[in-house]
Short mmCIF file of C-alpha atoms in Angstrom, two decimals:
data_model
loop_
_atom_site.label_atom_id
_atom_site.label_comp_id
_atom_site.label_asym_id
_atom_site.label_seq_id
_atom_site.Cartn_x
_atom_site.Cartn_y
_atom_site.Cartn_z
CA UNK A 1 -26.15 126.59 89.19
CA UNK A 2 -29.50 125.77 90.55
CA UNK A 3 -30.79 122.07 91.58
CA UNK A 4 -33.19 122.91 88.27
CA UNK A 5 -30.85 123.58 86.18
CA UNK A 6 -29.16 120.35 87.30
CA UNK A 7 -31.38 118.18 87.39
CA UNK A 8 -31.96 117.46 83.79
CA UNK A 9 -28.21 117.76 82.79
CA UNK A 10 -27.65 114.42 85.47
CA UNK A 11 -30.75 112.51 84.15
CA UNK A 12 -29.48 113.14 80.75
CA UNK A 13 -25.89 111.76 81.16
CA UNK A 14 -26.63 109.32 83.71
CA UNK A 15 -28.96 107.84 81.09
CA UNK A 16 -25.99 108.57 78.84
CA UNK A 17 -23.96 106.40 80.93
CA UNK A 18 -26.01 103.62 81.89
CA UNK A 19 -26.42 102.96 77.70
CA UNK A 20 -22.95 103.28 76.93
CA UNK A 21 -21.99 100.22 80.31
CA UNK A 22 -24.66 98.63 79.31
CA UNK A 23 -24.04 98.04 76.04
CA UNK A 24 -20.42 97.60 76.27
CA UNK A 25 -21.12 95.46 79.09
CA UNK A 26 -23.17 92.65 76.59
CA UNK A 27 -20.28 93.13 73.80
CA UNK A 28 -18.04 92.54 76.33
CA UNK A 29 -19.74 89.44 77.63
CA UNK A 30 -20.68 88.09 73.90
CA UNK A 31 -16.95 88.15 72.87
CA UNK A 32 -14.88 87.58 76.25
CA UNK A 33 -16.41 84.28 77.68
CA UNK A 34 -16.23 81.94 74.27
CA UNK A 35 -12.58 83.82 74.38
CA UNK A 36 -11.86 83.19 77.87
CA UNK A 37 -12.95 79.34 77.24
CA UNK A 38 -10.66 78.88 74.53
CA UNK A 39 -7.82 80.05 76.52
CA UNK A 40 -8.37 77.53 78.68
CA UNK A 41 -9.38 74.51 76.03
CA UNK A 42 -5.89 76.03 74.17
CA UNK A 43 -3.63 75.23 77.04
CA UNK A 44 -1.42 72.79 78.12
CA UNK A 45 -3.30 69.48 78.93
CA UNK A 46 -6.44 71.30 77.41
CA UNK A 47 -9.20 69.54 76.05
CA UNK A 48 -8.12 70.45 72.14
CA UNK A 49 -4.16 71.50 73.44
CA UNK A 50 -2.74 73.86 70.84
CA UNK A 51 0.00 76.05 72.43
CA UNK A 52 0.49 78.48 69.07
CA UNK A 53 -3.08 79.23 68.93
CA UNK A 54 -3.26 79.55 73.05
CA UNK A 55 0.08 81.87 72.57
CA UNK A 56 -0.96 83.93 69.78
CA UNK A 57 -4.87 84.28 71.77
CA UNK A 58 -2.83 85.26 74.89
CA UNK A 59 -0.72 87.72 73.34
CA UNK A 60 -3.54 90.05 71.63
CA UNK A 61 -5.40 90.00 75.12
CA UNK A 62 -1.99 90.85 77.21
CA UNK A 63 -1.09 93.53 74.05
CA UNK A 64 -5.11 94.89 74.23
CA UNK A 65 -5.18 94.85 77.92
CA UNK A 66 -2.01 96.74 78.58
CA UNK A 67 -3.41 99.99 76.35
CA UNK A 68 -4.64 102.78 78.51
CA UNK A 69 -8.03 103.66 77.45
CA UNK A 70 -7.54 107.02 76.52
CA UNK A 71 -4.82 105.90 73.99
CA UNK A 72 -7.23 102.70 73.29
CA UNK A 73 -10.00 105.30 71.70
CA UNK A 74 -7.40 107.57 70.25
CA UNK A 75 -5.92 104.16 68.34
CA UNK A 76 -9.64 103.34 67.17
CA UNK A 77 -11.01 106.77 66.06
CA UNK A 78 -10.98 104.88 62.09
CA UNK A 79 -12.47 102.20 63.08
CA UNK A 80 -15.22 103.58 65.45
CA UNK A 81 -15.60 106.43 62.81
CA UNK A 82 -16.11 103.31 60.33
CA UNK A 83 -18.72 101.47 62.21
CA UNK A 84 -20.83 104.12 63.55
CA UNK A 85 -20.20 107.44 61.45
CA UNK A 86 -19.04 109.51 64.11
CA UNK A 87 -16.11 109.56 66.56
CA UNK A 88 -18.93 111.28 69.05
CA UNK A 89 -21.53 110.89 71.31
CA UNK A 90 -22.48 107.62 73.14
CA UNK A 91 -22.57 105.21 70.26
CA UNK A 92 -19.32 105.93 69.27
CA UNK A 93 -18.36 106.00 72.84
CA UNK A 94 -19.59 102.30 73.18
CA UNK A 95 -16.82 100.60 70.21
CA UNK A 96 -13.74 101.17 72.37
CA UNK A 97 -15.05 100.50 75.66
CA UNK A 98 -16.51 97.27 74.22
CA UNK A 99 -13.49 96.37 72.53
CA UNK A 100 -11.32 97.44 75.54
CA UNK A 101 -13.32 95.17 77.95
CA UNK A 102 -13.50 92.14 75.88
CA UNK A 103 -9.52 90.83 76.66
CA UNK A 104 -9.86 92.23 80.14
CA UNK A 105 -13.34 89.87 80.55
CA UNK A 106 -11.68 87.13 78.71
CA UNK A 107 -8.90 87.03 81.52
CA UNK A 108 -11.46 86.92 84.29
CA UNK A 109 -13.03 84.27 82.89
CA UNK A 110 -9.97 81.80 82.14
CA UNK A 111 -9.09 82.23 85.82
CA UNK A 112 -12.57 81.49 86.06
CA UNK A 113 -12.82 78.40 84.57
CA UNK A 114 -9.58 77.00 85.17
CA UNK A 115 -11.15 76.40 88.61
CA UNK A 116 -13.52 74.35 87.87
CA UNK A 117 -13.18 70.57 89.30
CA UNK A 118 -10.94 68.45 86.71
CA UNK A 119 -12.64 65.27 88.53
CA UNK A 120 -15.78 66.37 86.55
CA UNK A 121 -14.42 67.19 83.38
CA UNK A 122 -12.92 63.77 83.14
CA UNK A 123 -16.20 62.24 84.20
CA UNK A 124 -17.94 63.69 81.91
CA UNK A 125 -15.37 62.37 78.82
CA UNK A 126 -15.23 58.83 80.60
CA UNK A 127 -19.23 58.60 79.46
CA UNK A 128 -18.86 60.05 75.98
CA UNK A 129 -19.28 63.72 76.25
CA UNK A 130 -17.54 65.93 73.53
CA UNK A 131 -15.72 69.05 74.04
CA UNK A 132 -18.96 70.82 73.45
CA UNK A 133 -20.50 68.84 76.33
CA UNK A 134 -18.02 69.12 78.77
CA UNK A 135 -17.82 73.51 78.48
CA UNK A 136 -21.79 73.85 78.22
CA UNK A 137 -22.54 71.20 81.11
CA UNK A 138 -19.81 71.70 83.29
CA UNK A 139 -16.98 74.31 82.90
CA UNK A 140 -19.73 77.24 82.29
CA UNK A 141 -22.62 76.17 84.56
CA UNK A 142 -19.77 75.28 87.39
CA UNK A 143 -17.67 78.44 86.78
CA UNK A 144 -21.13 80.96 86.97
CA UNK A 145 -20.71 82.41 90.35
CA UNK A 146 -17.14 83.07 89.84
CA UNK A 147 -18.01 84.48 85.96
CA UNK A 148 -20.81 86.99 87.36
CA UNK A 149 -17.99 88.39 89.72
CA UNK A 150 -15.92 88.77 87.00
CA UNK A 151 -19.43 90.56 85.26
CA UNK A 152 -19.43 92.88 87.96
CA UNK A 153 -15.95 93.40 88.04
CA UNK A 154 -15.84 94.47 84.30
CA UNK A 155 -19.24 96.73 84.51
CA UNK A 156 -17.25 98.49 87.18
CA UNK A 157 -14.27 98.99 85.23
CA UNK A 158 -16.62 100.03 82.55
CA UNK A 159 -18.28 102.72 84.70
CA UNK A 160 -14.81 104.28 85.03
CA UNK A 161 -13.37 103.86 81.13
CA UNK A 162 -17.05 105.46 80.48
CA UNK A 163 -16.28 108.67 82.76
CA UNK A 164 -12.79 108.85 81.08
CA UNK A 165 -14.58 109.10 77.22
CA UNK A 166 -16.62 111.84 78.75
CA UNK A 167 -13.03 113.97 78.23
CA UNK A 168 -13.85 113.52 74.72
CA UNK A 169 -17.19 114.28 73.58
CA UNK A 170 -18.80 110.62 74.60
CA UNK A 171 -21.03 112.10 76.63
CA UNK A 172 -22.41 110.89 80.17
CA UNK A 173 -21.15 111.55 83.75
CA UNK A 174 -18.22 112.36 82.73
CA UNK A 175 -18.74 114.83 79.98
CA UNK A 176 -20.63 116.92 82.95
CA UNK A 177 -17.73 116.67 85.17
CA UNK A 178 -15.86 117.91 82.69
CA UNK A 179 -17.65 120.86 81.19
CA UNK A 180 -19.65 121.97 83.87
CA UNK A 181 -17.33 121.14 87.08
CA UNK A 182 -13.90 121.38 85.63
CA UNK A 183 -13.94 123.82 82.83
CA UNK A 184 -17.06 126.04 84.28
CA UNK A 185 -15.81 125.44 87.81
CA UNK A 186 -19.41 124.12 89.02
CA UNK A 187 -17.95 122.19 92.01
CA UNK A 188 -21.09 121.38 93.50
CA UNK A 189 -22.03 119.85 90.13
CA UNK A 190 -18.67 117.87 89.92
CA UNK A 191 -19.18 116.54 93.58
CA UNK A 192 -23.05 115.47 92.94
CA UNK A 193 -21.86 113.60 89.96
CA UNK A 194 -19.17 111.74 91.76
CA UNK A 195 -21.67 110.91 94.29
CA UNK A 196 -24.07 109.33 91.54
CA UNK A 197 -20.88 107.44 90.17
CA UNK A 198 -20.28 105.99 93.80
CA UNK A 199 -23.90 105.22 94.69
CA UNK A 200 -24.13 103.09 91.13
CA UNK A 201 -21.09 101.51 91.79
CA UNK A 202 -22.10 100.52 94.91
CA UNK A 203 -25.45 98.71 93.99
CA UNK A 204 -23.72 97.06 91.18
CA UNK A 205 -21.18 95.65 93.04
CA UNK A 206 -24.33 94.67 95.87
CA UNK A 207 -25.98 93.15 93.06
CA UNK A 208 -23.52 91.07 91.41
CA UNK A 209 -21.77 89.58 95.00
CA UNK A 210 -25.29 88.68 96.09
CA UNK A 211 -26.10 86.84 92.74
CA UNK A 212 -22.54 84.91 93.13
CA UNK A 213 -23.27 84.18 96.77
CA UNK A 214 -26.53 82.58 95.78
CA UNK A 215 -25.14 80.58 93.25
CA UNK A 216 -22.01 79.67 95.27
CA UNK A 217 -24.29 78.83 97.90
CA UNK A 218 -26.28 75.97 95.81
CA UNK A 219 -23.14 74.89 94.78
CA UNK A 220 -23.34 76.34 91.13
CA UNK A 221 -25.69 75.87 88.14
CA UNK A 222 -25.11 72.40 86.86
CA UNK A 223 -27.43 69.91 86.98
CA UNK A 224 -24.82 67.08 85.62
CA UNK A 225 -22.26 67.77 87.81
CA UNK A 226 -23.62 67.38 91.57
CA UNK A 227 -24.31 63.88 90.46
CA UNK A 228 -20.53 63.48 89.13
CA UNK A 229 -19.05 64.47 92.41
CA UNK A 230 -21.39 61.50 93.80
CA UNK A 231 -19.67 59.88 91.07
CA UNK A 232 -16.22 60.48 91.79
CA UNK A 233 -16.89 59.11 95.53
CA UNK A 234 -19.00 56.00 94.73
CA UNK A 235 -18.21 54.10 91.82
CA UNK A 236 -19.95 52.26 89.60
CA UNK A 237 -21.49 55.47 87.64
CA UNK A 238 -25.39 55.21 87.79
CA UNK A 239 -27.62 54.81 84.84
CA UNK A 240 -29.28 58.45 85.94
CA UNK A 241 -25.72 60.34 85.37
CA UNK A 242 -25.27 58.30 82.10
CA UNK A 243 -28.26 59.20 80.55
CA UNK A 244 -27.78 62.60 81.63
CA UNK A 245 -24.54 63.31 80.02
CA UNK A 246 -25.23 61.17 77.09
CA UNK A 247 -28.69 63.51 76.27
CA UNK A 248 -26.59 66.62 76.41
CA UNK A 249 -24.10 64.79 74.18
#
């Protein structure tokens, strides 16, 4: 097969590919961090403790997590046939990779946030802030370097559960791997795709370790919490932090 020939078949499913992560990649976000979070607020010596809810919450992520992809899709051929019409092509594609990412993101992001400073937490209730306060001014905004690694971590992951649909009509890198350089025996063609797969790995992993360096490097997003640590080390509180946390309250 001719560089031609080729070249429209990888445009095609890299675009293919880069819809189906991309996509998944929001779902993923949308429904692991609030999950994530709740893990955490669930827990022993949370901020609203309830160890059957954080039990029950932790054993659909372990049981969802555990599933091998490929049997993951098989499992929700109904259900993806339900929301989209079709078991194929790259909408389908994106129903179990988004539901297959969503406990594995959630995990990422309880480790996370279970990082975060208790110091400010407990600042931030000694002043009046509510639950509500305390996970949008501090756990979040404090945890964000640490959460866009775990981003990049599960777009990576997501990159390789996409390939692994391609064995079944999702389309994408994969699919070509499959038809062209497996079943057609196109080696060259198989080889060129795994070097696309490996040079957009690569700049996604660039990309998210620089963001998280940046933000690591001014010390997180928060605006609340520098001025807690200050807190923490000279007390009385000032009227500044106060007002702060009391506004966002």
């Amino acid at each position: 097969m001719t560089w031609s020939e080729m070249q429209p078949l990888l445009s095609e499913a890299s675009g293919d590919t880069l819809y189906m992560v991309g996509w998944s990649t929001v779902i993923a976000v949308v429904g692991g961090l609030p999950l994530g979070v709740l893990l955490v607020l669930t827990d022993r010596g949370g901020l609203v403790q309830n160890l059957a809810a954080n039990k029950v919450i932790g054993q659909v992520v372990n049981i969802a997590r555990s599933m091998p992809f490929i049997i993951l899709m098989v499992a929700l051929m109904s259900f993806t046939r339900t929301i989209t019409g079709t078991t194929i092509g790259r909408e389908a594609a994106i129903v179990p990779l988004a539901i297959g990412a969503i406990p594995f993101f959630a995990r990422l992001v309880e480790t996370a946030v279970r990082e975060v400073d208790g110091g400010l937490v407990e600042a931030v209730q000694a002043m009046g802030g509510n639950t509500w306060t305390v996970v949008r001014k501090v756990l979040v905004p404090e945890a964000l370097p640490s959460l866009i690694s775990s981003a990049t971590t599960t777009v990576v992951a997501l990159i390789g559960y996409s390939a692994m649909a391609g064995t079944v009509g999702a389309g994408g890198l994969g699919d070509i791997a499959i038809r062209y350089g497996y079943q057609r025996f196109e080696t060259q063609l198989m080889w060129i795709t795994v070097a696309i797969l490996a040079v957009v790995i690569s700049l996604i992993q660039f990309a998210g370790d620089y963001a998280a360096r940046a933000l690591h490097r001014r010390g997180g997003h928060s605006s609340v919490a520098p001025r807690l640590r200050l807190l923490k080390d000279r007390k009385p509180a000032t009227e500044a932090v106060a007002a702060d946390v009391s506004k966002a309250a």
